[in-house]
Amino acid sequence: MNKLEDKIQHFISKRRVAFLGSIDSEGYPNIKCMLFPRKVEGLTTFYFSTNTSSMRVAQFQNNSKAAIYFCSTTFFKGVMLRGNIEVTQDQTLRDMLWEKGDTKYYPLGVSDPDYSVLILKVKKDEIARVYRID
Amino acid sequence: MNKLEDKIQHFISKRRVAFLGSIDSEGYPNIKCMLFPRKVEGLTTFYFSTNTSSMRVAQFQNNSKAAIYFCSTTFFKGVMLRGNIEVTQDQTLRDMLWEKGDTKYYPLGVSDPDYSVLILKVKKDEIARVYRID
């Protein structure tokens, strides 16, 4: 772990939301504000829960290329990491990421077919490209 | 002007920043937080000033597809509009968008070769796709 990675991890840990970038069927970039990822593994893997029926799921199934962006609009600083997203309904993951109150989004519970998990795996050597928080 | 357009324009007018989506040379979506556009023409055209040498300019010169996203993280609502971006150094536009203090970014003034304008033209019928602020 180097100092920059520590700084980025600290910066990310202070955020409430994440911006997720995707590519739509017409080749346009799309952006959506998401709740902070349900689980974060260092700077390598980010997990989101989402509705299977959502537009993003269809986009990532068609094109896995993604970006996650964390931003402080107060200090006008941000960090973007690129990667690829896998959409899964793996039950172990769905159980792990389930939170109280999620029936609001997934009325049928942890096995709701409309409950999916997005796994964003950051590109290899991506951190080397992010040379500062700006 | 219909009611939804009014609502979107009002929502946008309350924002301090805009998120700009682009596609990089490897085909990944990119996201960057930008100062609110220097000029807004309805929901059809947005103008940003930027450094010619910036990574975004290179990206838009290579692929003009873009998205602009306005978001309230407090109320968790957002509006995204897709369009295409033209990079220009048209002097009339540069003069028009110049603001006091811009020499901080463009030391040589309104004719600084590093001062460019991004013109985002929203796709035709894009508003019809944005059926609500969410």
Tab-separated table of C-alpha atoms in Angstrom:
chain	number	residue	atom	x	y	z
A	1	MET	CA	0.000	0.000	0.000
A	2	ASN	CA	1.515	3.310	-1.001
A	3	LYS	CA	0.664	6.761	0.258
A	4	LEU	CA	-1.468	7.758	-2.746
A	5	GLU	CA	-3.586	4.631	-2.346
A	6	ASP	CA	-4.082	5.494	1.324
A	7	LYS	CA	-5.149	9.018	0.395
A	8	ILE	CA	-7.593	7.761	-2.247
A	9	GLN	CA	-9.071	5.186	0.124
A	10	HIS	CA	-9.503	7.848	2.789
A	11	PHE	CA	-11.116	10.226	0.283
A	12	ILE	CA	-13.519	7.518	-0.908
A	13	SER	CA	-14.417	6.488	2.643
A	14	LYS	CA	-15.735	10.007	3.288
A	15	ARG	CA	-18.197	9.984	0.380
A	16	ARG	CA	-21.930	9.314	0.639
A	17	VAL	CA	-22.576	8.571	-3.017
A	18	ALA	CA	-20.791	7.266	-6.081
A	19	PHE	CA	-21.294	8.174	-9.720
A	20	LEU	CA	-21.422	5.235	-12.066
A	21	GLY	CA	-20.539	5.577	-15.731
A	22	SER	CA	-21.756	3.184	-18.397
A	23	ILE	CA	-22.097	3.001	-22.176
A	24	ASP	CA	-25.566	2.780	-23.673
A	25	SER	CA	-26.730	0.914	-26.763
A	26	GLU	CA	-26.128	3.997	-28.928
A	27	GLY	CA	-22.541	4.321	-27.680
A	28	TYR	CA	-23.196	7.336	-25.466
A	29	PRO	CA	-21.726	7.663	-21.993
A	30	ASN	CA	-24.319	7.514	-19.214
A	31	ILE	CA	-23.964	8.743	-15.630
A	32	LYS	CA	-25.991	7.876	-12.575
A	33	CYS	CA	-25.671	8.825	-8.928
A	34	MET	CA	-25.771	5.689	-6.780
A	35	LEU	CA	-25.848	5.076	-3.060
A	36	PHE	CA	-22.337	4.383	-1.768
A	37	PRO	CA	-21.300	0.823	-2.730
A	38	ARG	CA	-22.570	-1.830	-0.337
A	39	LYS	CA	-19.092	-3.310	-0.053
A	40	VAL	CA	-15.651	-2.051	-1.030
A	41	GLU	CA	-12.541	-4.209	-1.284
A	42	GLY	CA	-9.570	-1.868	-1.255
A	43	LEU	CA	-9.429	-0.043	-4.561
A	44	THR	CA	-10.023	-3.189	-6.597
A	45	THR	CA	-13.659	-4.251	-6.224
A	46	PHE	CA	-16.898	-2.378	-5.579
A	47	TYR	CA	-20.304	-4.015	-5.027
A	48	PHE	CA	-23.656	-2.336	-5.619
A	49	SER	CA	-27.135	-3.738	-5.204
A	50	THR	CA	-29.585	-2.795	-7.935
A	51	ASN	CA	-32.813	-3.710	-9.622
A	52	THR	CA	-32.408	-6.392	-12.269
A	53	SER	CA	-34.948	-4.499	-14.343
A	54	SER	CA	-32.919	-1.263	-14.247
A	55	MET	CA	-31.520	0.378	-17.343
A	56	ARG	CA	-27.944	0.085	-15.994
A	57	VAL	CA	-28.184	-3.714	-15.723
A	58	ALA	CA	-29.201	-3.959	-19.376
A	59	GLN	CA	-26.340	-1.636	-20.331
A	60	PHE	CA	-23.676	-3.568	-18.395
A	61	GLN	CA	-24.918	-6.871	-19.793
A	62	ASN	CA	-24.371	-5.408	-23.251
A	63	ASN	CA	-21.111	-3.538	-22.488
A	64	SER	CA	-19.248	-4.196	-19.243
A	65	LYS	CA	-17.054	-1.088	-19.466
A	66	ALA	CA	-17.657	1.209	-16.505
A	67	ALA	CA	-16.267	4.035	-14.434
A	68	ILE	CA	-16.807	4.807	-10.783
A	69	TYR	CA	-16.334	8.410	-9.721
A	70	PHE	CA	-16.151	9.786	-6.212
A	71	CYS	CA	-16.345	13.517	-5.869
A	72	SER	CA	-16.336	16.264	-3.308
A	73	THR	CA	-18.233	19.144	-4.867
A	74	THR	CA	-17.243	21.291	-1.884
A	75	PHE	CA	-13.537	20.939	-2.479
A	76	PHE	CA	-13.977	20.220	-6.194
A	77	LYS	CA	-11.877	17.101	-6.080
A	78	GLY	CA	-12.604	13.711	-7.522
A	79	VAL	CA	-11.212	10.277	-8.206
A	80	MET	CA	-12.268	8.114	-11.136
A	81	LEU	CA	-11.504	4.444	-11.520
A	82	ARG	CA	-12.283	2.497	-14.670
A	83	GLY	CA	-13.202	-1.154	-14.739
A	84	ASN	CA	-15.643	-3.773	-15.895
A	85	ILE	CA	-18.938	-4.708	-14.325
A	86	GLU	CA	-20.391	-8.146	-13.906
A	87	VAL	CA	-24.099	-8.493	-13.135
A	88	THR	CA	-24.840	-11.437	-10.865
A	89	GLN	CA	-27.597	-12.985	-8.793
A	90	ASP	CA	-25.203	-15.187	-6.827
A	91	GLN	CA	-27.151	-15.972	-3.664
A	92	THR	CA	-24.157	-15.812	-1.301
A	93	LEU	CA	-23.417	-12.295	-2.512
A	94	ARG	CA	-27.064	-11.255	-2.370
A	95	ASP	CA	-27.304	-12.533	1.210
A	96	MET	CA	-24.085	-10.760	2.169
A	97	LEU	CA	-25.106	-7.395	0.717
A	98	TRP	CA	-28.709	-7.453	1.937
A	99	GLU	CA	-29.572	-4.671	4.339
A	100	LYS	CA	-32.560	-4.065	6.577
A	101	GLY	CA	-35.184	-2.123	4.665
A	102	ASP	CA	-34.195	-3.514	1.278
A	103	THR	CA	-37.687	-4.932	0.825
A	104	LYS	CA	-38.523	-1.364	-0.136
A	105	TYR	CA	-36.570	-2.002	-3.353
A	106	TYR	CA	-36.943	-5.793	-3.550
A	107	PRO	CA	-40.350	-6.727	-2.117
A	108	LEU	CA	-39.756	-10.476	-2.470
A	109	GLY	CA	-36.649	-10.389	-0.263
A	110	VAL	CA	-33.133	-11.737	-0.790
A	111	SER	CA	-34.294	-14.103	-3.527
A	112	ASP	CA	-36.311	-11.477	-5.402
A	113	PRO	CA	-35.563	-11.968	-9.128
A	114	ASP	CA	-35.436	-8.171	-9.369
A	115	TYR	CA	-32.518	-8.068	-6.889
A	116	SER	CA	-29.113	-8.115	-8.609
A	117	VAL	CA	-25.569	-7.280	-7.646
A	118	LEU	CA	-23.148	-5.245	-9.739
A	119	ILE	CA	-19.500	-6.218	-9.213
A	120	LEU	CA	-17.123	-3.576	-10.504
A	121	LYS	CA	-13.609	-4.923	-10.919
A	122	VAL	CA	-11.141	-2.084	-11.381
A	123	LYS	CA	-8.749	-2.387	-14.340
A	124	LYS	CA	-5.256	-3.651	-13.619
A	125	ASP	CA	-2.756	-0.810	-13.150
A	126	GLU	CA	-5.603	1.709	-12.976
A	127	ILE	CA	-4.223	3.208	-9.773
A	128	ALA	CA	-0.969	4.013	-11.552
A	129	ARG	CA	-3.029	6.198	-13.928
A	130	VAL	CA	-4.692	8.051	-11.059
A	131	TYR	CA	-1.707	10.060	-9.980
A	132	ARG	CA	-3.574	12.486	-7.774
A	133	ILE	CA	-6.969	13.354	-6.370
A	134	ASP	CA	-8.173	16.166	-8.607
B	1	MET	CA	-42.463	24.694	-23.382
B	2	ASN	CA	-44.155	21.913	-21.459
B	3	LYS	CA	-44.344	21.397	-17.715
B	4	LEU	CA	-41.634	18.728	-17.532
B	5	GLU	CA	-39.203	20.975	-19.396
B	6	ASP	CA	-39.968	23.762	-16.927
B	7	LYS	CA	-39.303	21.424	-14.012
B	8	ILE	CA	-36.017	20.215	-15.501
B	9	GLN	CA	-34.873	23.764	-16.237
B	10	HIS	CA	-35.713	24.807	-12.696
B	11	PHE	CA	-33.874	21.779	-11.278
B	12	ILE	CA	-30.798	22.515	-13.396
B	13	SER	CA	-30.809	26.207	-12.485
B	14	LYS	CA	-30.379	25.263	-8.806
B	15	ARG	CA	-27.199	23.222	-9.365
B	16	ARG	CA	-23.657	24.440	-8.732
B	17	VAL	CA	-21.858	21.784	-10.745
B	18	ALA	CA	-22.413	19.497	-13.716
B	19	PHE	CA	-21.024	16.048	-14.353
B	20	LEU	CA	-19.703	15.510	-17.834
B	21	GLY	CA	-19.497	12.056	-19.379
B	22	SER	CA	-17.145	11.169	-22.217
B	23	ILE	CA	-15.683	8.096	-23.891
B	24	ASP	CA	-11.931	7.540	-23.698
B	25	SER	CA	-9.613	6.013	-26.288
B	26	GLU	CA	-10.077	2.553	-24.764
B	27	GLY	CA	-13.858	2.828	-25.002
B	28	TYR	CA	-14.449	3.346	-21.285
B	29	PRO	CA	-16.914	5.901	-19.954
B	30	ASN	CA	-15.262	8.794	-18.114
B	31	ILE	CA	-16.869	11.184	-15.633
B	32	LYS	CA	-15.708	14.571	-14.462
B	33	CYS	CA	-17.249	17.153	-12.175
B	34	MET	CA	-17.250	20.557	-13.899
B	35	LEU	CA	-18.159	24.027	-12.807
B	36	PHE	CA	-21.720	24.861	-13.856
B	37	PRO	CA	-21.795	25.616	-17.611
B	38	ARG	CA	-20.852	29.191	-18.482
B	39	LYS	CA	-23.927	29.529	-20.640
B	40	VAL	CA	-27.099	27.491	-20.985
B	41	GLU	CA	-29.557	27.785	-23.870
B	42	GLY	CA	-32.765	26.123	-22.724
B	43	LEU	CA	-32.253	22.391	-22.634
B	44	THR	CA	-30.543	22.290	-26.012
B	45	THR	CA	-27.051	23.779	-25.694
B	46	PHE	CA	-24.536	23.990	-22.869
B	47	TYR	CA	-21.212	25.856	-23.038
B	48	PHE	CA	-18.165	25.109	-20.868
B	49	SER	CA	-14.791	26.778	-20.852
B	50	THR	CA	-11.850	24.413	-20.511
B	51	ASN	CA	-8.138	23.990	-21.072
B	52	THR	CA	-7.275	22.979	-24.633
B	53	SER	CA	-4.604	20.727	-23.157
B	54	SER	CA	-7.097	18.875	-20.938
B	55	MET	CA	-7.786	15.184	-21.279
B	56	ARG	CA	-11.489	15.839	-21.992
B	57	VAL	CA	-10.698	17.971	-25.051
B	58	ALA	CA	-8.613	15.155	-26.533
B	59	GLN	CA	-11.422	12.702	-25.798
B	60	PHE	CA	-14.160	14.828	-27.407
B	61	GLN	CA	-12.003	15.476	-30.455
B	62	ASN	CA	-11.756	11.721	-30.850
B	63	ASN	CA	-15.367	10.875	-29.886
B	64	SER	CA	-17.954	13.634	-29.604
B	65	LYS	CA	-20.498	11.531	-27.687
B	66	ALA	CA	-21.210	13.034	-24.291
B	67	ALA	CA	-23.621	13.178	-21.394
B	68	ILE	CA	-24.330	15.983	-18.993
B	69	TYR	CA	-25.717	15.043	-15.614
B	70	PHE	CA	-27.164	17.333	-12.985
B	71	CYS	CA	-27.738	15.829	-9.595
B	72	SER	CA	-28.982	16.662	-6.145
B	73	THR	CA	-27.245	14.247	-3.804
B	74	THR	CA	-29.424	15.564	-0.965
B	75	PHE	CA	-32.668	14.574	-2.621
B	76	PHE	CA	-31.047	11.859	-4.707
B	77	LYS	CA	-32.505	13.118	-7.925
B	78	GLY	CA	-30.796	13.685	-11.230
B	79	VAL	CA	-31.301	14.527	-14.864
B	80	MET	CA	-29.072	13.270	-17.645
B	81	LEU	CA	-29.041	14.606	-21.184
B	82	ARG	CA	-27.024	13.030	-23.981
B	83	GLY	CA	-25.504	14.913	-26.838
B	84	ASN	CA	-22.417	15.648	-28.873
B	85	ILE	CA	-19.627	18.020	-28.018
B	86	GLU	CA	-17.781	20.326	-30.354
B	87	VAL	CA	-14.465	21.809	-29.229
B	88	THR	CA	-13.923	25.312	-30.542
B	89	GLN	CA	-11.672	28.341	-30.166
B	90	ASP	CA	-14.121	30.659	-31.907
B	91	GLN	CA	-13.096	34.097	-30.655
B	92	THR	CA	-16.630	35.508	-30.384
B	93	LEU	CA	-17.574	32.625	-28.117
B	94	ARG	CA	-14.375	32.868	-26.098
B	95	ASP	CA	-14.992	36.591	-25.574
B	96	MET	CA	-18.603	35.980	-24.596
B	97	LEU	CA	-17.809	33.277	-22.029
B	98	TRP	CA	-14.778	34.963	-20.498
B	99	GLU	CA	-15.151	35.808	-16.834
B	100	LYS	CA	-13.143	37.935	-14.477
B	101	GLY	CA	-10.433	35.846	-12.874
B	102	ASP	CA	-10.123	33.457	-15.823
B	103	THR	CA	-6.451	34.373	-16.210
B	104	LYS	CA	-6.013	31.950	-13.307
B	105	TYR	CA	-6.785	29.169	-15.812
B	106	TYR	CA	-5.711	30.941	-19.035
B	107	PRO	CA	-2.764	33.224	-18.219
B	108	LEU	CA	-2.579	34.654	-21.746
B	109	GLY	CA	-6.164	35.941	-21.627
B	110	VAL	CA	-9.068	35.531	-24.066
B	111	SER	CA	-6.757	34.563	-26.909
B	112	ASP	CA	-4.771	32.023	-24.865
B	113	PRO	CA	-4.274	28.951	-27.112
B	114	ASP	CA	-4.988	26.865	-24.015
B	115	TYR	CA	-8.487	28.396	-23.716
B	116	SER	CA	-11.155	26.368	-25.476
B	117	VAL	CA	-14.924	26.144	-25.394
B	118	LEU	CA	-16.937	22.947	-25.270
B	119	ILE	CA	-20.336	23.218	-26.946
B	120	LEU	CA	-22.660	20.407	-25.944
B	121	LYS	CA	-25.601	20.078	-28.303
B	122	VAL	CA	-28.270	17.880	-26.809
B	123	LYS	CA	-29.602	15.080	-29.043
B	124	LYS	CA	-32.846	15.701	-30.838
B	125	ASP	CA	-35.833	14.276	-28.944
B	126	GLU	CA	-33.660	13.693	-25.888
B	127	ILE	CA	-36.150	15.442	-23.637
B	128	ALA	CA	-38.841	12.968	-24.680
B	129	ARG	CA	-36.608	10.221	-23.224
B	130	VAL	CA	-36.228	12.056	-19.911
B	131	TYR	CA	-39.685	11.462	-18.626
B	132	ARG	CA	-38.983	12.493	-15.042
B	133	ILE	CA	-36.377	13.849	-12.693
B	134	ASP	CA	-35.058	10.772	-10.909
